PDB file of C-alpha atoms in Angstrom:
ATOM      1  CA  MET O   1       0.030  -0.361  -0.319  1.00  0.00           C
ATOM      2  CA  THR O   2       0.840   3.593  -0.784  1.00  0.00           C
ATOM      3  CA  ALA O   3       1.715   5.937   1.289  1.00  0.00           C
ATOM      4  CA  GLU O   4      -1.163   8.428  -0.480  1.00  0.00           C
ATOM      5  CA  HIS O   5      -3.280   5.553   1.240  1.00  0.00           C
ATOM      6  CA  THR O   6      -1.633   5.676   4.493  1.00  0.00           C
ATOM      7  CA  ARG O   7      -1.507   9.460   4.891  1.00  0.00           C
ATOM      8  CA  PRO O   8      -4.640  12.107   4.593  1.00  0.00           C
ATOM      9  CA  PRO O   9      -3.087  14.711   1.256  1.00  0.00           C
ATOM     10  CA  SER O  10      -2.684  18.051   3.511  1.00  0.00           C
ATOM     11  CA  ALA O  11      -0.229  15.513   6.758  1.00  0.00           C
ATOM     12  CA  GLU O  12       3.317  16.523   5.447  1.00  0.00           C
ATOM     13  CA  THR O  13       4.866  16.583   9.100  1.00  0.00           C
ATOM     14  CA  VAL O  14       3.644  14.881  11.896  1.00  0.00           C
ATOM     15  CA  GLU O  15       1.041  16.849  13.490  1.00  0.00           C
ATOM     16  CA  ALA O  16      -1.404  17.108  11.066  1.00  0.00           C
ATOM     17  CA  LEU O  17      -1.009  12.900  10.834  1.00  0.00           C
ATOM     18  CA  ILE O  18      -1.088  12.357  14.164  1.00  0.00           C
ATOM     19  CA  ARG O  19      -4.510  15.016  14.156  1.00  0.00           C
ATOM     20  CA  HIS O  20      -6.490  13.289  11.423  1.00  0.00           C
ATOM     21  CA  ARG O  21      -5.978   9.479  13.060  1.00  0.00           C
ATOM     22  CA  LEU O  22      -7.162  10.621  16.555  1.00  0.00           C
ATOM     23  CA  SER O  23     -10.316  12.036  14.534  1.00  0.00           C
ATOM     24  CA  THR O  24     -10.864   9.004  13.301  1.00  0.00           C
ATOM     25  CA  ALA O  25      -9.870   6.485  16.370  1.00  0.00           C
ATOM     26  CA  LEU O  26     -12.147   9.208  19.148  1.00  0.00           C
ATOM     27  CA  GLY O  27     -15.885   9.423  19.386  1.00  0.00           C
ATOM     28  CA  GLY O  28     -18.170  12.577  18.913  1.00  0.00           C
ATOM     29  CA  TRP O  29     -20.430  14.033  21.173  1.00  0.00           C
ATOM     30  CA  ARG O  30     -22.450  11.597  20.718  1.00  0.00           C
ATOM     31  CA  GLY O  31     -20.117   8.704  22.350  1.00  0.00           C
ATOM     32  CA  SER O  32     -19.540  11.389  25.127  1.00  0.00           C
ATOM     33  CA  LEU O  33     -23.158  11.289  25.876  1.00  0.00           C
ATOM     34  CA  GLU O  34     -23.707   8.011  26.182  1.00  0.00           C
ATOM     35  CA  THR O  35     -20.991   7.666  28.521  1.00  0.00           C
ATOM     36  CA  ALA O  36     -22.009  10.882  30.440  1.00  0.00           C
ATOM     37  CA  LEU O  37     -25.858   9.581  30.567  1.00  0.00           C
ATOM     38  CA  PRO O  38     -26.764   6.774  32.448  1.00  0.00           C
ATOM     39  CA  THR O  39     -24.493   8.220  36.092  1.00  0.00           C
ATOM     40  CA  VAL O  40     -26.608  11.806  35.758  1.00  0.00           C
ATOM     41  CA  VAL O  41     -29.435   8.680  35.326  1.00  0.00           C
ATOM     42  CA  PHE O  42     -28.210   6.939  38.458  1.00  0.00           C
ATOM     43  CA  VAL O  43     -27.383  10.012  41.006  1.00  0.00           C
ATOM     44  CA  LEU O  44     -30.550  11.665  40.026  1.00  0.00           C
ATOM     45  CA  ALA O  45     -32.731   9.008  40.808  1.00  0.00           C
ATOM     46  CA  TRP O  46     -30.105   7.843  44.162  1.00  0.00           C
ATOM     47  CA  SER O  47     -31.972  11.136  44.600  1.00  0.00           C
ATOM     48  CA  LEU O  48     -35.205  11.701  44.035  1.00  0.00           C
ATOM     49  CA  SER O  49     -35.771   7.915  45.718  1.00  0.00           C
ATOM     50  CA  ASP O  50     -34.467   8.365  48.856  1.00  0.00           C
ATOM     51  CA  HIS O  51     -31.270   6.915  48.608  1.00  0.00           C
ATOM     52  CA  ASP O  52     -32.398   3.696  46.540  1.00  0.00           C
ATOM     53  CA  VAL O  53     -29.401   2.320  45.792  1.00  0.00           C
ATOM     54  CA  ARG O  54     -30.974  -0.585  44.350  1.00  0.00           C
ATOM     55  CA  ARG O  55     -33.307   1.423  42.349  1.00  0.00           C
ATOM     56  CA  ALA O  56     -31.272   3.997  40.956  1.00  0.00           C
ATOM     57  CA  ALA O  57     -28.648   1.284  39.664  1.00  0.00           C
ATOM     58  CA  VAL O  58     -31.487   0.107  37.831  1.00  0.00           C
ATOM     59  CA  TRP O  59     -32.714   2.587  36.168  1.00  0.00           C
ATOM     60  CA  ALA O  60     -28.462   3.383  35.195  1.00  0.00           C
ATOM     61  CA  ILE O  61     -28.646  -0.313  33.640  1.00  0.00           C
ATOM     62  CA  GLY O  62     -31.668   0.419  32.023  1.00  0.00           C
ATOM     63  CA  VAL O  63     -31.576   4.126  30.494  1.00  0.00           C
ATOM     64  CA  ALA O  64     -27.518   2.243  28.572  1.00  0.00           C
ATOM     65  CA  LEU O  65     -29.280  -0.642  27.764  1.00  0.00           C
ATOM     66  CA  LEU O  66     -32.194   0.959  25.851  1.00  0.00           C
ATOM     67  CA  LEU O  67     -28.847   3.012  24.441  1.00  0.00           C
ATOM     68  CA  ALA O  68     -27.336   0.494  22.379  1.00  0.00           C
ATOM     69  CA  LEU O  69     -31.315  -0.217  22.000  1.00  0.00           C
ATOM     70  CA  VAL O  70     -31.622   3.155  19.993  1.00  0.00           C
ATOM     71  CA  ARG O  71     -27.748   2.473  17.916  1.00  0.00           C
ATOM     72  CA  VAL O  72     -28.698  -1.508  17.280  1.00  0.00           C
ATOM     73  CA  VAL O  73     -32.440   0.247  14.903  1.00  0.00           C
ATOM     74  CA  GLN O  74     -30.188   2.952  13.237  1.00  0.00           C
ATOM     75  CA  ARG O  75     -27.754   0.561  12.482  1.00  0.00           C
ATOM     76  CA  SER O  76     -24.629   2.748  13.988  1.00  0.00           C
ATOM     77  CA  SER O  77     -21.979   1.484  15.274  1.00  0.00           C
ATOM     78  CA  LEU O  78     -22.069   0.096  19.692  1.00  0.00           C
ATOM     79  CA  GLN O  79     -18.297   0.691  19.784  1.00  0.00           C
ATOM     80  CA  HIS O  80     -18.687   3.682  22.187  1.00  0.00           C
ATOM     81  CA  VAL O  81     -22.580   3.031  23.849  1.00  0.00           C
ATOM     82  CA  LEU O  82     -21.251  -1.007  24.214  1.00  0.00           C
ATOM     83  CA  GLY O  83     -18.511   1.140  26.999  1.00  0.00           C
ATOM     84  CA  ALA O  84     -20.507   3.168  28.499  1.00  0.00           C
ATOM     85  CA  VAL O  85     -23.469  -0.543  28.800  1.00  0.00           C
ATOM     86  CA  PHE O  86     -20.220  -1.901  30.412  1.00  0.00           C
ATOM     87  CA  ALA O  87     -19.024   1.176  32.837  1.00  0.00           C
ATOM     88  CA  THR O  88     -22.726   0.842  33.557  1.00  0.00           C
ATOM     89  CA  ALA O  89     -23.854  -2.244  35.014  1.00  0.00           C
ATOM     90  CA  VAL O  90     -19.223  -2.553  36.483  1.00  0.00           C
ATOM     91  CA  ALA O  91     -20.063   0.502  38.761  1.00  0.00           C
ATOM     92  CA  ALA O  92     -24.243  -0.616  39.280  1.00  0.00           C
ATOM     93  CA  PHE O  93     -22.688  -3.610  40.485  1.00  0.00           C
ATOM     94  CA  PHE O  94     -20.198  -2.167  42.762  1.00  0.00           C
ATOM     95  CA  ALA O  95     -22.522  -0.144  44.506  1.00  0.00           C
ATOM     96  CA  LEU O  96     -25.656  -2.874  45.367  1.00  0.00           C
ATOM     97  CA  ARG O  97     -22.572  -5.342  46.131  1.00  0.00           C
ATOM     98  CA  SER O  98     -22.094  -2.230  48.903  1.00  0.00           C
ATOM     99  CA  GLY O  99     -24.879  -1.174  49.769  1.00  0.00           C
ATOM    100  CA  GLN O 100     -22.663   1.706  49.157  1.00  0.00           C
ATOM    101  CA  ALA O 101     -24.097   5.061  46.532  1.00  0.00           C
ATOM    102  CA  GLN O 102     -20.493   6.275  46.311  1.00  0.00           C
ATOM    103  CA  ASP O 103     -19.061   3.002  45.242  1.00  0.00           C
ATOM    104  CA  ALA O 104     -20.641   3.201  42.057  1.00  0.00           C
ATOM    105  CA  PHE O 105     -17.929   5.768  41.487  1.00  0.00           C
ATOM    106  CA  LEU O 106     -15.081   3.362  42.736  1.00  0.00           C
ATOM    107  CA  PRO O 107     -15.016   1.539  39.504  1.00  0.00           C
ATOM    108  CA  GLY O 108     -13.201   5.090  37.539  1.00  0.00           C
ATOM    109  CA  ILE O 109     -11.164   5.704  39.702  1.00  0.00           C
ATOM    110  CA  LEU O 110      -9.295   3.090  40.005  1.00  0.00           C
ATOM    111  CA  THR O 111      -9.493   3.010  36.433  1.00  0.00           C
ATOM    112  CA  SER O 112      -8.005   6.952  36.179  1.00  0.00           C
ATOM    113  CA  ALA O 113      -4.967   5.114  38.576  1.00  0.00           C
ATOM    114  CA  GLY O 114      -4.606   2.732  36.509  1.00  0.00           C
ATOM    115  CA  PHE O 115      -4.897   4.358  33.469  1.00  0.00           C
ATOM    116  CA  LEU O 116      -2.462   7.020  35.468  1.00  0.00           C
ATOM    117  CA  LEU O 117       0.435   4.873  36.432  1.00  0.00           C
ATOM    118  CA  ALA O 118       0.792   2.834  32.957  1.00  0.00           C
ATOM    119  CA  SER O 119       0.303   6.502  30.781  1.00  0.00           C
ATOM    120  CA  LEU O 120       3.454   6.707  33.017  1.00  0.00           C
ATOM    121  CA  VAL O 121       4.807   3.665  31.713  1.00  0.00           C
ATOM    122  CA  SER O 122       3.887   3.739  28.468  1.00  0.00           C
ATOM    123  CA  ILE O 123       6.270   7.565  28.872  1.00  0.00           C
ATOM    124  CA  LEU O 124       8.741   5.863  30.521  1.00  0.00           C
ATOM    125  CA  THR O 125       9.127   2.875  27.960  1.00  0.00           C
ATOM    126  CA  ARG O 126       8.795   5.412  24.749  1.00  0.00           C
ATOM    127  CA  TRP O 127       6.024   3.268  23.864  1.00  0.00           C
ATOM    128  CA  PRO O 128       3.749   6.116  23.981  1.00  0.00           C
ATOM    129  CA  ALA O 129      -0.096   5.295  24.444  1.00  0.00           C
ATOM    130  CA  VAL O 130      -1.120   8.101  22.305  1.00  0.00           C
ATOM    131  CA  GLY O 131       1.024   5.684  20.115  1.00  0.00           C
ATOM    132  CA  PHE O 132      -1.918   3.158  19.640  1.00  0.00           C
ATOM    133  CA  LEU O 133      -4.619   5.785  19.479  1.00  0.00           C
ATOM    134  CA  VAL O 134      -2.577   7.174  16.446  1.00  0.00           C
ATOM    135  CA  GLY O 135      -2.256   3.353  14.606  1.00  0.00           C
ATOM    136  CA  ALA O 136      -5.574   2.939  16.192  1.00  0.00           C
ATOM    137  CA  GLY O 137      -6.737   5.806  13.061  1.00  0.00           C
ATOM    138  CA  ASP O 138      -4.169   3.618  10.635  1.00  0.00           C
ATOM    139  CA  PRO O 139      -5.630   1.729   7.215  1.00  0.00           C
ATOM    140  CA  ARG O 140      -3.175  -0.337   7.461  1.00  0.00           C
ATOM    141  CA  ALA O 141      -3.958  -0.730  11.580  1.00  0.00           C
ATOM    142  CA  ALA O 142      -4.379  -4.303  11.583  1.00  0.00           C
ATOM    143  CA  GLU O 143      -1.937  -5.762   9.498  1.00  0.00           C
ATOM    144  CA  ASP O 144       0.647  -3.473  11.232  1.00  0.00           C
ATOM    145  CA  PRO O 145      -0.201  -1.996  14.284  1.00  0.00           C
ATOM    146  CA  PHE O 146       2.846  -1.138  15.659  1.00  0.00           C
ATOM    147  CA  GLY O 147       3.243   0.973  11.853  1.00  0.00           C
ATOM    148  CA  TRP O 148       3.807   3.824  14.125  1.00  0.00           C
ATOM    149  CA  ARG O 149       7.044   3.613  16.056  1.00  0.00           C
ATOM    150  CA  ARG O 150       8.907   4.143  12.591  1.00  0.00           C
ATOM    151  CA  ASP O 151       8.836   7.303  12.677  1.00  0.00           C
ATOM    152  CA  ARG O 152      11.413   8.091  15.521  1.00  0.00           C
ATOM    153  CA  GLY O 153       9.279  11.976  16.127  1.00  0.00           C
ATOM    154  CA  MET O 154       5.884  10.306  15.646  1.00  0.00           C
ATOM    155  CA  VAL O 155       7.382   8.816  19.212  1.00  0.00           C
ATOM    156  CA  ARG O 156       9.039  11.508  20.322  1.00  0.00           C
ATOM    157  CA  VAL O 157       5.839  13.364  19.372  1.00  0.00           C
ATOM    158  CA  CYS O 158       3.047  11.009  20.929  1.00  0.00           C
ATOM    159  CA  SER O 159       5.786  11.109  24.556  1.00  0.00           C
ATOM    160  CA  ARG O 160       4.195  14.871  24.571  1.00  0.00           C
ATOM    161  CA  LEU O 161       0.746  14.591  23.751  1.00  0.00           C
ATOM    162  CA  THR O 162       0.607  11.266  26.337  1.00  0.00           C
ATOM    163  CA  TRP O 163       1.767  13.932  28.834  1.00  0.00           C
ATOM    164  CA  VAL O 164      -1.489  14.924  28.502  1.00  0.00           C
ATOM    165  CA  LEU O 165      -3.320  12.445  29.430  1.00  0.00           C
ATOM    166  CA  VAL O 166      -1.416  11.817  32.350  1.00  0.00           C
ATOM    167  CA  ALA O 167      -2.831  15.078  33.778  1.00  0.00           C
ATOM    168  CA  ILE O 168      -6.362  13.897  32.985  1.00  0.00           C
ATOM    169  CA  TYR O 169      -5.953  10.860  35.213  1.00  0.00           C
ATOM    170  CA  LEU O 170      -4.273  12.879  37.473  1.00  0.00           C
ATOM    171  CA  VAL O 171      -6.952  15.608  38.293  1.00  0.00           C
ATOM    172  CA  ARG O 172      -9.800  12.853  38.474  1.00  0.00           C
ATOM    173  CA  LEU O 173      -7.748  11.370  40.912  1.00  0.00           C
ATOM    174  CA  VAL O 174      -7.143  14.410  43.184  1.00  0.00           C
ATOM    175  CA  LEU O 175     -10.902  15.761  42.424  1.00  0.00           C
ATOM    176  CA  MET O 176     -12.889  12.147  43.031  1.00  0.00           C
ATOM    177  CA  VAL O 177     -10.443  10.446  45.796  1.00  0.00           C
ATOM    178  CA  PRO O 178     -11.798  13.114  48.243  1.00  0.00           C
ATOM    179  CA  LEU O 179     -15.497  13.563  47.972  1.00  0.00           C
ATOM    180  CA  TYR O 180     -15.264   9.588  47.227  1.00  0.00           C
ATOM    181  CA  LEU O 181     -14.150   9.143  50.414  1.00  0.00           C
ATOM    182  CA  ALA O 182     -16.684  11.973  51.524  1.00  0.00           C
ATOM    183  CA  GLU O 183     -18.961  10.338  50.713  1.00  0.00           C
ATOM    184  CA  GLN O 184     -20.414  13.690  48.684  1.00  0.00           C
ATOM    185  CA  VAL O 185     -22.268  11.509  45.528  1.00  0.00           C
ATOM    186  CA  THR O 186     -24.134  13.570  43.698  1.00  0.00           C
ATOM    187  CA  LEU O 187     -20.918  15.823  43.574  1.00  0.00           C
ATOM    188  CA  LEU O 188     -18.848  12.590  42.392  1.00  0.00           C
ATOM    189  CA  GLY O 189     -21.621  12.344  39.947  1.00  0.00           C
ATOM    190  CA  VAL O 190     -21.524  15.363  38.799  1.00  0.00           C
ATOM    191  CA  ALA O 191     -17.387  15.753  38.650  1.00  0.00           C
ATOM    192  CA  LYS O 192     -17.700  12.583  36.712  1.00  0.00           C
ATOM    193  CA  VAL O 193     -20.127  14.114  34.687  1.00  0.00           C
ATOM    194  CA  VAL O 194     -17.607  17.358  34.120  1.00  0.00           C
ATOM    195  CA  LEU O 195     -14.459  15.346  34.847  1.00  0.00           C
ATOM    196  CA  GLY O 196     -15.453  12.961  31.150  1.00  0.00           C
ATOM    197  CA  TRP O 197     -15.981  15.190  27.979  1.00  0.00           C
ATOM    198  CA  PRO O 198     -15.837  18.395  29.437  1.00  0.00           C
ATOM    199  CA  LEU O 199     -12.065  17.203  30.463  1.00  0.00           C
ATOM    200  CA  TRP O 200     -11.798  15.159  27.011  1.00  0.00           C
ATOM    201  CA  VAL O 201     -12.152  18.749  25.795  1.00  0.00           C
ATOM    202  CA  ALA O 202      -9.664  20.456  27.482  1.00  0.00           C
ATOM    203  CA  GLY O 203      -7.275  18.060  27.053  1.00  0.00           C
ATOM    204  CA  LEU O 204      -7.828  16.887  23.345  1.00  0.00           C
ATOM    205  CA  ALA O 205      -7.308  21.372  23.560  1.00  0.00           C
ATOM    206  CA  VAL O 206      -3.949  20.933  24.702  1.00  0.00           C
ATOM    207  CA  MET O 207      -3.061  17.667  22.203  1.00  0.00           C
ATOM    208  CA  GLY O 208      -3.459  20.857  19.532  1.00  0.00           C
ATOM    209  CA  TRP O 209      -1.568  23.179  20.408  1.00  0.00           C
ATOM    210  CA  LEU O 210       0.743  20.699  20.891  1.00  0.00           C
ATOM    211  CA  LEU O 211       0.600  19.895  17.318  1.00  0.00           C
ATOM    212  CA  VAL O 212      -0.675  23.540  15.894  1.00  0.00           C
ATOM    213  CA  SER O 213       2.515  24.639  16.989  1.00  0.00           C
ATOM    214  CA  GLY O 214       5.096  22.006  16.342  1.00  0.00           C
ATOM    215  CA  HIS O 215       6.700  20.997  12.802  1.00  0.00           C
ATOM    216  CA  THR O 216       7.557  17.212  13.431  1.00  0.00           C
ATOM    217  CA  PRO O 217       8.853  16.579   9.301  1.00  0.00           C
ATOM    218  CA  LEU O 218       7.672  12.589   8.733  1.00  0.00           C
ATOM    219  CA  GLU O 219      10.002  10.345   7.822  1.00  0.00           C
ATOM    220  CA  PRO O 220      10.195   7.545   5.391  1.00  0.00           C
ATOM    221  CA  GLU O 221       7.702   5.203   5.409  1.00  0.00           C
ATOM    222  CA  ASP O 222      10.273   2.276   4.775  1.00  0.00           C
ATOM    223  CA  GLU O 223      12.761   2.263   7.556  1.00  0.00           C
ATOM    224  CA  PRO O 224      13.099  -0.271   9.812  1.00  0.00           C
ATOM    225  CA  VAL O 225      11.254  -0.337  13.382  1.00  0.00           C
ATOM    226  CA  LEU O 226      12.553   2.473  16.097  1.00  0.00           C
ATOM    227  CA  GLU O 227      15.017  -0.319  18.322  1.00  0.00           C
ATOM    228  CA  VAL O 228      14.610   1.264  21.753  1.00  0.00           C
ATOM    229  CA  ASP O 229      17.396   0.696  24.167  1.00  0.00           C
TER     230      ASP O 229
END
């Protein structure tokens, strides 16, 4: 496959190519709504049902399944909504198991902690996490998932962008862990929504600034795979 089939016409730099790939790999406003809505419903149902955790969990799962059904009827991609259904089911399990509404947010907190650690390790090992998102937008990803590592400039830029992910997960933990320990369910719900898509938008804006301000040249696609000591 030639370069014309794997790069957008305007991709003359690493930054331009990453912008194109990220727009392909990430979901838009609908995916963010499908992720946030079950949380909003959980908190509202919990507040309006005299703190009935079971009823709140049932409503949240029901909304997530309804969103998935709409996707099926419209024959559109289930990629993002299935993630929301799974996350809602896990959150409901934690809350129902303990009987404490705040435990619905514990899986998300633990996930953020895990992603924070994984992002740091990916930078230190020079397999930056953002590179995998970039690779997911490559039409050749199925046959060459690590092709992005052939370009040293790509690895450097993706490492800088992964530091933005580290900041996102750190902000989530700094704000949500104290709320969880204080059992502030309503504020946890607000924080989860605000620290979801809006925080991602802010993070993507920072990434966009890094990509627009950088001009790292692309290396030839036929170079050998990058070897790191």
